[in-house]
GROMACS .gro file of C-alpha atoms in nm:
model
  129
    1MET     CA    1  -3.574   0.365  -5.248
    2ALA     CA    2  -3.206   0.357  -5.157
    3PHE     CA    3  -3.118   0.371  -4.787
    4GLU     CA    4  -2.814   0.586  -4.714
    5GLN     CA    5  -2.616   0.500  -4.400
    6TYR     CA    6  -2.506   0.787  -4.179
    7GLU     CA    7  -2.132   0.837  -4.161
    8PHE     CA    8  -1.974   1.024  -3.870
    9THR     CA    9  -1.759   1.327  -3.948
   10GLY     CA   10  -1.384   1.341  -3.890
   11SER     CA   11  -1.420   1.526  -3.560
   12GLN     CA   12  -1.689   1.285  -3.444
   13ASN     CA   13  -1.465   0.991  -3.537
   14GLU     CA   14  -1.181   1.152  -3.341
   15LEU     CA   15  -1.404   1.179  -3.034
   16ILE     CA   16  -1.504   0.813  -3.067
   17ARG     CA   17  -1.140   0.708  -3.127
   18ASP     CA   18  -1.030   0.893  -2.812
   19LEU     CA   19  -1.310   0.728  -2.613
   20ALA     CA   20  -1.209   0.383  -2.741
   21LYS     CA   21  -0.842   0.446  -2.650
   22LYS     CA   22  -0.928   0.553  -2.297
   23MET     CA   23  -1.169   0.264  -2.252
   24ARG     CA   24  -0.900   0.021  -2.368
   25PHE     CA   25  -0.648   0.166  -2.119
   26VAL     CA   26  -0.900   0.136  -1.834
   27SER     CA   27  -0.985  -0.220  -1.939
   28TYR     CA   28  -0.621  -0.330  -1.938
   29PHE     CA   29  -0.571  -0.166  -1.599
   30LEU     CA   30  -0.879  -0.341  -1.455
   31ILE     CA   31  -0.768  -0.678  -1.593
   32GLY     CA   32  -0.421  -0.627  -1.443
   33VAL     CA   33  -0.564  -0.530  -1.104
   34GLY     CA   34  -0.801  -0.825  -1.124
   35VAL     CA   35  -0.522  -1.073  -1.198
   36LEU     CA   36  -0.307  -0.935  -0.915
   37SER     CA   37  -0.601  -0.935  -0.677
   38ALA     CA   38  -0.696  -1.293  -0.767
   39ILE     CA   39  -0.335  -1.410  -0.720
   40ALA     CA   40  -0.311  -1.228  -0.385
   41GLY     CA   41  -0.643  -1.382  -0.281
   42LEU     CA   42  -0.527  -1.728  -0.382
   43LEU     CA   43  -0.203  -1.688  -0.185
   44THR     CA   44  -0.400  -1.569   0.117
   45VAL     CA   45  -0.634  -1.870   0.093
   46LEU     CA   46  -0.335  -2.105   0.065
   47ARG     CA   47  -0.195  -1.953   0.386
   48GLY     CA   48  -0.522  -2.019   0.566
   49GLY     CA   49  -0.682  -1.676   0.546
   50GLY     CA   50  -0.971  -1.525   0.356
   51GLY     CA   51  -0.895  -1.417   0.004
   52SER     CA   52  -1.014  -1.165  -0.250
   53ILE     CA   53  -1.032  -1.404  -0.543
   54ILE     CA   54  -1.392  -1.308  -0.622
   55ASN     CA   55  -1.296  -0.940  -0.620
   56GLY     CA   56  -1.021  -1.015  -0.872
   57ILE     CA   57  -1.258  -1.211  -1.095
   58VAL     CA   58  -1.508  -0.923  -1.093
   59TYR     CA   59  -1.234  -0.680  -1.202
   60ILE     CA   60  -1.127  -0.917  -1.479
   61VAL     CA   61  -1.485  -0.956  -1.609
   62ILE     CA   62  -1.541  -0.579  -1.604
   63GLY     CA   63  -1.208  -0.530  -1.780
   64ILE     CA   64  -1.291  -0.784  -2.051
   65TRP     CA   65  -1.633  -0.629  -2.116
   66THR     CA   66  -1.474  -0.283  -2.126
   67THR     CA   67  -1.224  -0.412  -2.385
   68SER     CA   68  -1.512  -0.549  -2.591
   69ALA     CA   69  -1.697  -0.216  -2.576
   70ALA     CA   70  -1.378  -0.028  -2.669
   71SER     CA   71  -1.329  -0.254  -2.971
   72SER     CA   72  -1.688  -0.193  -3.078
   73PHE     CA   73  -1.639   0.183  -3.060
   74GLN     CA   74  -1.313   0.153  -3.255
   75LYS     CA   75  -1.504  -0.029  -3.534
   76ILE     CA   76  -1.709   0.287  -3.585
   77VAL     CA   77  -1.389   0.473  -3.671
   78ASP     CA   78  -1.222   0.193  -3.868
   79THR     CA   79  -1.512   0.102  -4.098
   80GLN     CA   80  -1.732   0.292  -4.338
   81GLY     CA   81  -2.098   0.248  -4.414
   82ASN     CA   82  -2.192   0.086  -4.083
   83ASP     CA   83  -2.151   0.366  -3.829
   84ILE     CA   84  -2.501   0.350  -3.683
   85GLU     CA   85  -2.502  -0.031  -3.671
   86ASN     CA   86  -2.159  -0.030  -3.502
   87LEU     CA   87  -2.274   0.241  -3.262
   88MET     CA   88  -2.572   0.030  -3.160
   89LEU     CA   89  -2.345  -0.273  -3.107
   90SER     CA   90  -2.116  -0.055  -2.895
   91LEU     CA   91  -2.408   0.063  -2.686
   92GLY     CA   92  -2.514  -0.299  -2.641
   93GLU     CA   93  -2.167  -0.381  -2.504
   94LEU     CA   94  -2.187  -0.086  -2.265
   95ARG     CA   95  -2.531  -0.201  -2.156
   96LYS     CA   96  -2.393  -0.545  -2.066
   97LEU     CA   97  -2.111  -0.387  -1.869
   98TYR     CA   98  -2.336  -0.152  -1.674
   99THR     CA   99  -2.604  -0.417  -1.620
  100PHE     CA  100  -2.338  -0.635  -1.457
  101GLN     CA  101  -2.220  -0.346  -1.237
  102TYR     CA  102  -2.581  -0.254  -1.156
  103TRP     CA  103  -2.655  -0.603  -1.024
  104LEU     CA  104  -2.327  -0.616  -0.832
  105LEU     CA  105  -2.424  -0.293  -0.658
  106ILE     CA  106  -2.776  -0.419  -0.585
  107ILE     CA  107  -2.632  -0.736  -0.430
  108ALA     CA  108  -2.380  -0.533  -0.227
  109LEU     CA  109  -2.658  -0.305  -0.099
  110VAL     CA  110  -2.871  -0.604   0.003
  111PHE     CA  111  -2.576  -0.753   0.194
  112LEU     CA  112  -2.505  -0.418   0.361
  113ALA     CA  113  -2.869  -0.390   0.465
  114LEU     CA  114  -2.861  -0.746   0.606
  115VAL     CA  115  -2.542  -0.673   0.800
  116PHE     CA  116  -2.694  -0.353   0.934
  117VAL     CA  117  -3.016  -0.530   1.043
  118LEU     CA  118  -2.822  -0.817   1.201
  119ALA     CA  119  -2.592  -0.574   1.383
  120LEU     CA  120  -2.894  -0.377   1.505
  121LEU     CA  121  -3.071  -0.693   1.621
  122GLY     CA  122  -2.751  -0.818   1.784
  123GLY     CA  123  -2.712  -0.487   1.963
  124LEU     CA  124  -3.072  -0.495   2.083
  125THR     CA  125  -3.053  -0.851   2.212
  126GLY     CA  126  -2.711  -0.790   2.366
  127ALA     CA  127  -2.839  -0.481   2.553
  128GLY     CA  128  -3.105  -0.685   2.734
  129THR     CA  129  -2.856  -0.923   2.898
   0.00000   0.00000   0.00000
């Protein structure tokens, strides 16, 4: 029994191509912002202040993973006979990207909750004096 691979139509390929182009633009933008942010953070640290180096690194990582996902989507358009396999690889790249962002948001929410609780406790203990 021969297995026939699904091939996307021309209009479907155009949709995927457009998505890959936009993802690539966003990825380059994020990498650029990340590099500038990391440099600004480094300069701030060298001058004795706090820096945003970590923020820049996060942008760079998100940009790199977005570039990888964009390339995976472009493979769907550029190749024949592997559309479903390439689509699944593309979805895997997106999953990595969003899993990273998911955990960053969870960590940020935990820190915000800790700051809120500490501020509340500080306000309560400060009110008694």
